[in-house]
PDB file of C-alpha atoms in Angstrom:
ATOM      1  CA  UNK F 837    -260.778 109.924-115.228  1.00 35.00           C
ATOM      2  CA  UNK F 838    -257.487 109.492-113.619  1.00 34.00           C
ATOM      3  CA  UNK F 839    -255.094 112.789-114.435  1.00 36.00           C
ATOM      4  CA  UNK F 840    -251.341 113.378-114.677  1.00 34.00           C
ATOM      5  CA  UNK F 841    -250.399 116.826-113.804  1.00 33.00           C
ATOM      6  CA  UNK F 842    -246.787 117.238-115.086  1.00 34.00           C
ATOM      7  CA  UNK F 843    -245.582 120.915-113.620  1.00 33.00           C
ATOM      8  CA  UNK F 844    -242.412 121.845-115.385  1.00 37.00           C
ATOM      9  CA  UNK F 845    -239.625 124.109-114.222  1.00 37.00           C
ATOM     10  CA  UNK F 846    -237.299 125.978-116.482  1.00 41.00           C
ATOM     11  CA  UNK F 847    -235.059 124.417-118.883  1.00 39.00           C
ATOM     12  CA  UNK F 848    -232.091 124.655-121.401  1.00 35.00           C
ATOM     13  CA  UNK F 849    -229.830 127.474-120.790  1.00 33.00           C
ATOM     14  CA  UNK F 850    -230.176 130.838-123.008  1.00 34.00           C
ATOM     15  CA  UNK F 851    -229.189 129.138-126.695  1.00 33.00           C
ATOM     16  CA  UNK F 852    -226.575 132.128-127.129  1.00 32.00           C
ATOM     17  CA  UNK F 853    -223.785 133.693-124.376  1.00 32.00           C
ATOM     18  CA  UNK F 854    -224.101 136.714-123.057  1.00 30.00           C
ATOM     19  CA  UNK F 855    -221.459 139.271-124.206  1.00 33.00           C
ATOM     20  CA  UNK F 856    -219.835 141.132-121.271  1.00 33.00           C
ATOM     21  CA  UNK F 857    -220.537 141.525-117.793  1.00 32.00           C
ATOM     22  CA  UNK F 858    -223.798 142.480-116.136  1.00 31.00           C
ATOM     23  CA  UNK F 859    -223.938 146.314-115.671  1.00 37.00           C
ATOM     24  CA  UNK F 860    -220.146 146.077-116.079  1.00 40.00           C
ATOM     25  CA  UNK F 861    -218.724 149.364-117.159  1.00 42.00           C
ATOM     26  CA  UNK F 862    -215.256 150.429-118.438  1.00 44.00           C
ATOM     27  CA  UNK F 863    -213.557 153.926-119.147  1.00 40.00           C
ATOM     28  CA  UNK F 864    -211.070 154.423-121.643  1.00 43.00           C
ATOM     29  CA  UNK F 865    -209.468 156.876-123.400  1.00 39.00           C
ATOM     30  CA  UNK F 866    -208.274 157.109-126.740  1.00 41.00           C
ATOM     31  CA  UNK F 867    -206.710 159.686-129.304  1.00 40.00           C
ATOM     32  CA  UNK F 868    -208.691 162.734-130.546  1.00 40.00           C
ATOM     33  CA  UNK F 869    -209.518 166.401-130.482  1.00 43.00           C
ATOM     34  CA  UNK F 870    -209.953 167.131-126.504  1.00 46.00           C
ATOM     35  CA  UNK F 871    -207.389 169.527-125.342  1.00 45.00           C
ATOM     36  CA  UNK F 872    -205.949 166.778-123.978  1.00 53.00           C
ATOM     37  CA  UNK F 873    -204.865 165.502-127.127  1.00 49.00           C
ATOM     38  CA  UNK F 874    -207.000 162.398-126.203  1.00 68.00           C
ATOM     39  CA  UNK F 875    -210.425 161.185-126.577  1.00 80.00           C
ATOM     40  CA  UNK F 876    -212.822 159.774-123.596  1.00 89.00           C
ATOM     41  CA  UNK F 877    -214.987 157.165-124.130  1.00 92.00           C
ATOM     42  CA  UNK F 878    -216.931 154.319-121.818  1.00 92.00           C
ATOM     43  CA  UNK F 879    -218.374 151.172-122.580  1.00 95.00           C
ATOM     44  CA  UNK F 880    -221.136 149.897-120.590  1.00 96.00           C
ATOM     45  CA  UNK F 881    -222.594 146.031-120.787  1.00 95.00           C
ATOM     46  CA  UNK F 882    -226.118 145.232-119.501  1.00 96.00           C
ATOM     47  CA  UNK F 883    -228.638 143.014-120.479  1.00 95.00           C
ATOM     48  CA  UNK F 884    -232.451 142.578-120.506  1.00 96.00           C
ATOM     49  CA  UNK F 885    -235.008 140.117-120.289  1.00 95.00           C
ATOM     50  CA  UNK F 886    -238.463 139.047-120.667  1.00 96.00           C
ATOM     51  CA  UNK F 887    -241.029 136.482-119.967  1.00 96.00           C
ATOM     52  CA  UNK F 888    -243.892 135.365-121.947  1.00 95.00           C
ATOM     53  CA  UNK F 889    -245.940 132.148-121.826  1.00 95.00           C
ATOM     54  CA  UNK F 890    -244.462 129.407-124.972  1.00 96.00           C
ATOM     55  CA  UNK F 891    -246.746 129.516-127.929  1.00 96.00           C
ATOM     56  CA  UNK F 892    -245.222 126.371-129.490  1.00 97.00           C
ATOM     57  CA  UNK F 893    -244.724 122.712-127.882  1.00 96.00           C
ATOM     58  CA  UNK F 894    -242.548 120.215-129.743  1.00 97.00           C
ATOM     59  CA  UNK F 895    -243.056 116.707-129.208  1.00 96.00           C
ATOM     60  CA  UNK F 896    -240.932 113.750-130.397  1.00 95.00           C
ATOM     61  CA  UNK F 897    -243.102 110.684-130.157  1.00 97.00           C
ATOM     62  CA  UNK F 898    -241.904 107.504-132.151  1.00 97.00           C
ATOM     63  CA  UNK F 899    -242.214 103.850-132.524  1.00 98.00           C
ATOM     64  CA  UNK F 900    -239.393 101.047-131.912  1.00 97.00           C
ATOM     65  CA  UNK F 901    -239.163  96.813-133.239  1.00 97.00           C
ATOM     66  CA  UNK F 902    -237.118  94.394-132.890  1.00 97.00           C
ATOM     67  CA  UNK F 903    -236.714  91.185-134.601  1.00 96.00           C
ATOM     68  CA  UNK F 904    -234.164  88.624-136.630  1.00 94.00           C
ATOM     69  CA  UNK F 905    -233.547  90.006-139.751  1.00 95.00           C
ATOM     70  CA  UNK F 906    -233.413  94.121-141.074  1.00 96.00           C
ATOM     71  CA  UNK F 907    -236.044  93.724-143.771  1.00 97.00           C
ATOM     72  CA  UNK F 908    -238.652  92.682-140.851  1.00 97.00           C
ATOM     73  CA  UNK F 909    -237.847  95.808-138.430  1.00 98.00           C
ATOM     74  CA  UNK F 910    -237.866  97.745-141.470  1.00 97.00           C
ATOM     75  CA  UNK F 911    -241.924  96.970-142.954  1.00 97.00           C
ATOM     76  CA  UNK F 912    -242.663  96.954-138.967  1.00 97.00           C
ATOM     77  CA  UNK F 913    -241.447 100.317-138.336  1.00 97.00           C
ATOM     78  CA  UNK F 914    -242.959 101.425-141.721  1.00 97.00           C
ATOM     79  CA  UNK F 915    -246.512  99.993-140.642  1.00 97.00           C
ATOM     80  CA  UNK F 916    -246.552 101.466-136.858  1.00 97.00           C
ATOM     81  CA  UNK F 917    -245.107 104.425-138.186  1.00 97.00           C
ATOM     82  CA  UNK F 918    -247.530 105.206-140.983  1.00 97.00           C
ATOM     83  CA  UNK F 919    -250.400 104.395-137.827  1.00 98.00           C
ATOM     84  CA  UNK F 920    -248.965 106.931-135.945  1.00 98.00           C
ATOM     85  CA  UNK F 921    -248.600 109.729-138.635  1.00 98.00           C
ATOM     86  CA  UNK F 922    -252.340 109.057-139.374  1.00 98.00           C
ATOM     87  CA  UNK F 923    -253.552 109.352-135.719  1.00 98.00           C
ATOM     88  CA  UNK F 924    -251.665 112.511-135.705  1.00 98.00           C
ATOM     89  CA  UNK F 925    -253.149 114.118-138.082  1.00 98.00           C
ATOM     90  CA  UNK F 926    -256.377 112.885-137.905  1.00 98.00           C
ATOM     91  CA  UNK F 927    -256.246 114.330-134.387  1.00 97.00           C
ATOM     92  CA  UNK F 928    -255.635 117.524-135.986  1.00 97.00           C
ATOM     93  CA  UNK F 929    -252.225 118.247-136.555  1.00 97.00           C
ATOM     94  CA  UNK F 930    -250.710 119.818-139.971  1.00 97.00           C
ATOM     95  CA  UNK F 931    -248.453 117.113-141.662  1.00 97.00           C
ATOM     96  CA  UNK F 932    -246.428 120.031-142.702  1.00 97.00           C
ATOM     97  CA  UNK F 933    -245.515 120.266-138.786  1.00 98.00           C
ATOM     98  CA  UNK F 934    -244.953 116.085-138.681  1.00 98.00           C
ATOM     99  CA  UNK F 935    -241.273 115.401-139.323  1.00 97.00           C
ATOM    100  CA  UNK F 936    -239.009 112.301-139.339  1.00 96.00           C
ATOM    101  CA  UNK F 937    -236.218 113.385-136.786  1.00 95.00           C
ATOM    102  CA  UNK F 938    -234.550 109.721-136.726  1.00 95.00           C
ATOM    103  CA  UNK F 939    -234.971 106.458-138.759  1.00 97.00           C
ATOM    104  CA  UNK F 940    -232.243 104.153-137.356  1.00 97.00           C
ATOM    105  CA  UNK F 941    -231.473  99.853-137.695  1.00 97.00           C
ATOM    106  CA  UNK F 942    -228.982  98.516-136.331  1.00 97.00           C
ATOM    107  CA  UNK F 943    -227.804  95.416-135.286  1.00 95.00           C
ATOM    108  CA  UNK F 944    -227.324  93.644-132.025  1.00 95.00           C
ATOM    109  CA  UNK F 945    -225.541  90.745-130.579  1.00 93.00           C
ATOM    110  CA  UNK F 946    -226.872  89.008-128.116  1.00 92.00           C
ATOM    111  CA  UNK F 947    -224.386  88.000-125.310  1.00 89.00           C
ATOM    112  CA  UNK F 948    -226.731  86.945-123.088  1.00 91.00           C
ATOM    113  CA  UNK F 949    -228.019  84.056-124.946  1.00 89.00           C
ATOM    114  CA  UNK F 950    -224.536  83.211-126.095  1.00 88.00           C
ATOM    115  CA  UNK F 951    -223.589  83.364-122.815  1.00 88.00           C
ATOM    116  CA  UNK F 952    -226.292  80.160-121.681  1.00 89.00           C
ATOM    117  CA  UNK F 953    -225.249  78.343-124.658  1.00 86.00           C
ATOM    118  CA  UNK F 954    -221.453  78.353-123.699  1.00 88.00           C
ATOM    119  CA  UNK F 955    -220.850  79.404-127.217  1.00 85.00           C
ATOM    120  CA  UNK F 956    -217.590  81.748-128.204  1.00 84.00           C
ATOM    121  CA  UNK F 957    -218.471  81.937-131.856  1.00 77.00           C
ATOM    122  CA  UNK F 958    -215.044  81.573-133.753  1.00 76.00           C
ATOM    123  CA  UNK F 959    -216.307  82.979-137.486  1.00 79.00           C
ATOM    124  CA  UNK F 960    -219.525  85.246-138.711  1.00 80.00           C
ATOM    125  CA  UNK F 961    -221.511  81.968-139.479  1.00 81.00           C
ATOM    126  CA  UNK F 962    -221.249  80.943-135.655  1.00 81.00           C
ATOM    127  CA  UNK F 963    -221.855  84.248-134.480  1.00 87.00           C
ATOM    128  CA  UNK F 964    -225.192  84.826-136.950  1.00 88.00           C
ATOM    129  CA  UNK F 965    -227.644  82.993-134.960  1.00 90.00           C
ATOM    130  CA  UNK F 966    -227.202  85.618-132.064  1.00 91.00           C
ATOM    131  CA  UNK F 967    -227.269  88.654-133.946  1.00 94.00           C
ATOM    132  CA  UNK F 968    -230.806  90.632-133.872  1.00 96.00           C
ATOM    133  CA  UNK F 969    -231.958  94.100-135.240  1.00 97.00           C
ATOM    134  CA  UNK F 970    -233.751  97.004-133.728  1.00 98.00           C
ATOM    135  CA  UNK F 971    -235.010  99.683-135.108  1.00 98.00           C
ATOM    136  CA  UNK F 972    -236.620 103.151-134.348  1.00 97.00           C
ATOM    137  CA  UNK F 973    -238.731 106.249-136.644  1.00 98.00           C
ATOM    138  CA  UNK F 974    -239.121 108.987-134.266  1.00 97.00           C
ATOM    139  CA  UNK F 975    -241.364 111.884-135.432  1.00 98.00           C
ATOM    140  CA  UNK F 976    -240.923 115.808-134.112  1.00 97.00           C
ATOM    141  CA  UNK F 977    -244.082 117.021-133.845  1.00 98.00           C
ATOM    142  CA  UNK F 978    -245.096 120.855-133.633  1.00 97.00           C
ATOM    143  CA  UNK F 979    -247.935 121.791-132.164  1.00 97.00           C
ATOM    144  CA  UNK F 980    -249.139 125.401-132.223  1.00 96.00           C
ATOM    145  CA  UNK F 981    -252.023 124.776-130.029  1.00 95.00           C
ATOM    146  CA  UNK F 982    -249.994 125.000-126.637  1.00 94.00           C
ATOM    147  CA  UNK F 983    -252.752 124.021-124.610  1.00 93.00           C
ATOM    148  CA  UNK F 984    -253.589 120.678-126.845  1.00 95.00           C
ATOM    149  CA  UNK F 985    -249.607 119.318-125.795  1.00 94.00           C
ATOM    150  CA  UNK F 986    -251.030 116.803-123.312  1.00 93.00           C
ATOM    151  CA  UNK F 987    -253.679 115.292-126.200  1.00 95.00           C
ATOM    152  CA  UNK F 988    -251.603 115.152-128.426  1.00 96.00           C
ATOM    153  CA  UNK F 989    -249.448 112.810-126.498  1.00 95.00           C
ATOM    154  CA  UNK F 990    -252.549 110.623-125.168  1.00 95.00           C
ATOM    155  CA  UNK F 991    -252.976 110.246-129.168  1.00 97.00           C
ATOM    156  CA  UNK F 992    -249.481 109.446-130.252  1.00 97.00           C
ATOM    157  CA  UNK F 993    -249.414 106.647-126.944  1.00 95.00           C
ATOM    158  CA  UNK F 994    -252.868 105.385-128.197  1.00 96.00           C
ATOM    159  CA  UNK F 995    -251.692 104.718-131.803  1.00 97.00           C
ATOM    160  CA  UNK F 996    -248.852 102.987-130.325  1.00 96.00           C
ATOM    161  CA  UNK F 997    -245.579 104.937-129.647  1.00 96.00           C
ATOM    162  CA  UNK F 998    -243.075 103.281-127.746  1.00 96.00           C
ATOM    163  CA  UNK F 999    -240.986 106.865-126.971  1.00 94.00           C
ATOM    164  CA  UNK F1000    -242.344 109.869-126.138  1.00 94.00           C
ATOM    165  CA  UNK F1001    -239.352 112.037-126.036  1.00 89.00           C
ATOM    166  CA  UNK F1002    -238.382 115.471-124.317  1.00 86.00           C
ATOM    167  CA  UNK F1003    -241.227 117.839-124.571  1.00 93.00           C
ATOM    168  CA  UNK F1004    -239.943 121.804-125.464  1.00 95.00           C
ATOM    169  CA  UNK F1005    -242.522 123.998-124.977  1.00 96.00           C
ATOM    170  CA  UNK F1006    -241.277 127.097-126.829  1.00 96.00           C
ATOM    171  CA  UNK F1007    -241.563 129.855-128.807  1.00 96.00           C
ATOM    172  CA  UNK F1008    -242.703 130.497-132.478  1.00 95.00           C
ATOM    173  CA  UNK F1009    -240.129 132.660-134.619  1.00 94.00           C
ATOM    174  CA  UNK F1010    -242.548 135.545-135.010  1.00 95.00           C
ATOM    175  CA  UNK F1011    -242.975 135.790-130.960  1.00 95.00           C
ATOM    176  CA  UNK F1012    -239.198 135.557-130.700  1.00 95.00           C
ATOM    177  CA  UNK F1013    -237.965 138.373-132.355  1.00 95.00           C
ATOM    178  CA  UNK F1014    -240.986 140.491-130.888  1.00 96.00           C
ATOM    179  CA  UNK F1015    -239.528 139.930-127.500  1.00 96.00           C
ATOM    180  CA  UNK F1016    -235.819 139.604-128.416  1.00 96.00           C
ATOM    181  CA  UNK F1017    -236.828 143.677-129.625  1.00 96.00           C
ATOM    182  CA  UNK F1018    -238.252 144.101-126.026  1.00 96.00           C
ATOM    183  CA  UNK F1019    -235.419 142.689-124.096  1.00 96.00           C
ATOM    184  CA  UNK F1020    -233.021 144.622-126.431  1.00 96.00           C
ATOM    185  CA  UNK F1021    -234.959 147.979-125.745  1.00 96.00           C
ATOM    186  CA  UNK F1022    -234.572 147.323-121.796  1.00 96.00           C
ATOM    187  CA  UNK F1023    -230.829 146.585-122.312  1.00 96.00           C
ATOM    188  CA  UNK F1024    -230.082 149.915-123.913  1.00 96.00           C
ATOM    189  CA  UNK F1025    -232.048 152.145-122.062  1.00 96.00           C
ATOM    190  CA  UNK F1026    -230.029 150.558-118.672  1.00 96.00           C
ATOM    191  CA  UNK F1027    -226.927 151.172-121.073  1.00 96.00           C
ATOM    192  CA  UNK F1028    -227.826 154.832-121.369  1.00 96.00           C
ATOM    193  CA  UNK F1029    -228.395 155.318-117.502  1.00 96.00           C
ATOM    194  CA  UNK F1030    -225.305 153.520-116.611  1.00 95.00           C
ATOM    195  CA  UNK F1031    -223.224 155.350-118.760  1.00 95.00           C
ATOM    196  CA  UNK F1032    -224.816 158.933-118.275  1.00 95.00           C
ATOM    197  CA  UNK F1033    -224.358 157.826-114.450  1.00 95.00           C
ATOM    198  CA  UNK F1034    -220.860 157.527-114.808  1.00 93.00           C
ATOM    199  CA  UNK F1035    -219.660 160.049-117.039  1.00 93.00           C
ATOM    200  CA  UNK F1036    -221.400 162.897-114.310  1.00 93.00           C
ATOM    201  CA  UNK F1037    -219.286 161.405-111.624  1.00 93.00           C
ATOM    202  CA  UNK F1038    -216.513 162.276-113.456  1.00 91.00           C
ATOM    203  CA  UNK F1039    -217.905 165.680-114.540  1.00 92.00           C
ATOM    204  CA  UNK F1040    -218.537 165.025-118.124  1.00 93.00           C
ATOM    205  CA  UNK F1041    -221.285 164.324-120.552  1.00 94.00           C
ATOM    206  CA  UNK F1042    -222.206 161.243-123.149  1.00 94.00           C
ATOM    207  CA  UNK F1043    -221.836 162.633-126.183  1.00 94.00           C
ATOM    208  CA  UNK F1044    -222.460 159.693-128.724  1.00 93.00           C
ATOM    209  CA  UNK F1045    -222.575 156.108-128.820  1.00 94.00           C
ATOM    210  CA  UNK F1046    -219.588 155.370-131.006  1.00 94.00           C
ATOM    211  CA  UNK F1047    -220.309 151.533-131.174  1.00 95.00           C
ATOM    212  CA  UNK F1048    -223.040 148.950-130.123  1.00 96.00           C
ATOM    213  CA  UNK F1049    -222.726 145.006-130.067  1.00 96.00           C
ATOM    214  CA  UNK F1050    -226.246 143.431-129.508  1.00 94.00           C
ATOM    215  CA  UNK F1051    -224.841 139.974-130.775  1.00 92.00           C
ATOM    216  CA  UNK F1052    -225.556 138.158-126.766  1.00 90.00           C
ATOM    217  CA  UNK F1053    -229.070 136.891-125.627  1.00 92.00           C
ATOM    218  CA  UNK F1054    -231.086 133.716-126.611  1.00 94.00           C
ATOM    219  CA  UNK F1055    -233.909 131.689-125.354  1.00 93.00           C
ATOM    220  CA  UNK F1056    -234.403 129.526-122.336  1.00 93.00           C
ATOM    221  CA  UNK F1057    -237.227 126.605-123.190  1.00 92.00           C
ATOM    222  CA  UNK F1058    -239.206 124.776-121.125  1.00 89.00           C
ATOM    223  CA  UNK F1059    -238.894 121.219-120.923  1.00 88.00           C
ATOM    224  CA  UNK F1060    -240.212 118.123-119.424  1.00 79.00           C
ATOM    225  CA  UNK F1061    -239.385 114.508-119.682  1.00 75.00           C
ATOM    226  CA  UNK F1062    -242.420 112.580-120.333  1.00 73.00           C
ATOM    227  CA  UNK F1063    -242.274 108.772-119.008  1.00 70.00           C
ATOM    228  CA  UNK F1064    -243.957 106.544-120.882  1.00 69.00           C
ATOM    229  CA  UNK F1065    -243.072 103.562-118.261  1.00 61.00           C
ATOM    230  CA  UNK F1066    -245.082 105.130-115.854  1.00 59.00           C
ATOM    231  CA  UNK F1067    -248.500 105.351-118.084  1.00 54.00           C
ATOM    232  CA  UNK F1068    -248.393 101.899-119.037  1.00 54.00           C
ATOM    233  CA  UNK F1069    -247.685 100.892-114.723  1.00 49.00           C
ATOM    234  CA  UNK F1070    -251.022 103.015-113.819  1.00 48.00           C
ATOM    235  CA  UNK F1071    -254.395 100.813-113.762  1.00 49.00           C
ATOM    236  CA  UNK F1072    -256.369 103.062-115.810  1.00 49.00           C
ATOM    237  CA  UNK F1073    -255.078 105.436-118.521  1.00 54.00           C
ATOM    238  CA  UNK F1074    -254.305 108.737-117.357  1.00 61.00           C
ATOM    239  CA  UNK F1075    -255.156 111.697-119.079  1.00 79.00           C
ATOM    240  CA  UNK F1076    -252.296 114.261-119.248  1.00 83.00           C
ATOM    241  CA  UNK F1077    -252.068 117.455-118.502  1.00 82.00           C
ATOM    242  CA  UNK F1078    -249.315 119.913-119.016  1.00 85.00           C
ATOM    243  CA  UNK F1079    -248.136 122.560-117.417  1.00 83.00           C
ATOM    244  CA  UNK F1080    -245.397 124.720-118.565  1.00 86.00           C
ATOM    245  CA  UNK F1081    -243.980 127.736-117.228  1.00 88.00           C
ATOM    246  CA  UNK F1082    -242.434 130.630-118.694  1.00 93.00           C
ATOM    247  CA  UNK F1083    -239.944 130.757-121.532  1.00 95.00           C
ATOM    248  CA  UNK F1084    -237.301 133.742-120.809  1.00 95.00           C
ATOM    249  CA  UNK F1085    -236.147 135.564-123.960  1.00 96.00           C
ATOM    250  CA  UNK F1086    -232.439 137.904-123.299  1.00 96.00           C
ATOM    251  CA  UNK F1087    -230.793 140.220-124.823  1.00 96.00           C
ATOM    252  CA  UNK F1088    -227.152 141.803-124.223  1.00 96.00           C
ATOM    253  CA  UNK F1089    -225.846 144.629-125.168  1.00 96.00           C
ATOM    254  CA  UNK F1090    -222.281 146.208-125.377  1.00 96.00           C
ATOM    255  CA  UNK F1091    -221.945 149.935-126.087  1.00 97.00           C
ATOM    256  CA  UNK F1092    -219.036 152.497-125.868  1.00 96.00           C
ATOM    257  CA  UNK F1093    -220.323 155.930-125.957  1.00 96.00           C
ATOM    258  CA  UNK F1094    -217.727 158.854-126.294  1.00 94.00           C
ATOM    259  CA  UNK F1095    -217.652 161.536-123.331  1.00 92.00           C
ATOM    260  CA  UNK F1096    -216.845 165.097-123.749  1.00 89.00           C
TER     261      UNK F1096
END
């Protein structure tokens, strides 16, 4: 059996900004009770990060028609749809994790033909004759079982799909915050050493933290475009395999600590 191997690289950027700079660090002082008659304090940004293999692919596999009138693309889609929501979950998918993402007719002119027939339709009844409809249901599909990505594509392009969208290979919501915790621990403790660094080259001592943001971080997917063209080019039907690399998980942190 002929195989596609389909390595992907890493994808979207981190869904969320960082907040501050890198290992960026800033003193400051402000009023209190040091002898001084003012108060020391530093804020320190760093971040952390972590890598863990996706436990969640989402697919968006969907069927397209064309044809003269709405009500015809309509019970088309409706038909090839439906035959693709069965193969899905016969194959083995929940129908709890098979969703409509788009259901979309519109209507087309079509300037080519018009242009052959030298016509430069004057009124809507001149112009109807050249106007066609097409039409699209796209489905997101989640599958849990990372490795089973590449079936469940073969099985969505064997009941018929026309599109086979972006693939995200991901992260579930449990596994996110686990390692969103993770990255966050490794940002503070760096926060800590920075600021403890700094505050003994100036011959003082953290005394507090006074005030922590951890609002920065996201996630960075993995993604791959899947092309469909090419499948239906090869002589035999490949079987495809994916792939995916690591999804990174971040965290950022901004703290000001007060020195004495």
């Amino acid at each position: 059996m002929q195989r596609r191997k389909l390595l992907l690289t890493g994808g979207a950027v981190a869904s969320t900004a960082f907040a501050g700079c890198l290992g960026g660090s800033d003193a400051e002082e402000e009023p209190g009770d040091d002898t001084d008659g003012s108060e020391r304090t530093i804020t320190v940004s760093e971040s952390g990060e972590v890598h863990a293999d996706p436990d969640l692919a989402v697919l968006q596999v969907g069927v397209e028609s064309t044809g003269d009138d709405a009500e015809g693309v309509r019970d088309d889609l409706a038909e090839r749809g439906d035959a693709l929501y069965d193969a899905l979950v016969e194959y083995g998918i929940d129908e709890d994790d098979i969703t409509t993402d788009r259901f979309r007719i519109r209507d087309r002119i079509d300037h080519q033909r018009m242009r052959e027939d030298g016509v430069e339709p004057d009124s809507e009844e001149e112009l109807e004759p050249y106007v066609y409809y097409v039409g699209t249901h796209a489905y997101r599909v989640e599958v849990h079982a990372v490795d089973d990505a590449g079936e469940v594509v073969d099985t969505a392009v064997d009941a018929g799909a026309d599109t086979v969208g972006r693939i995200e290979f991901t992260l579930s919501e449990d596994k996110r915050d686990e390692l969103r915790q993770n990255a966050l621990e490794e940002a503070l403790d760096d926060a800590d050493a920075e600021a403890e660094f700094i505050a003994d080259q100036v011959d003082a001592t953290v005394v507090e933290a006074k005030h922590v943001d951890t609002s920065g971080g996201g996630v960075s997917p993995v993604h791959e475009e899947y092309d469909l063209a090419e499948d239906d080019a090869a002589d035999t039907a490949p079987e495809t395999t994916l792939e995916p690399g690591d999804v990174t998980v971040s965290a950022s942190v901004d703290v000001q600590y007060e020195m004495g």
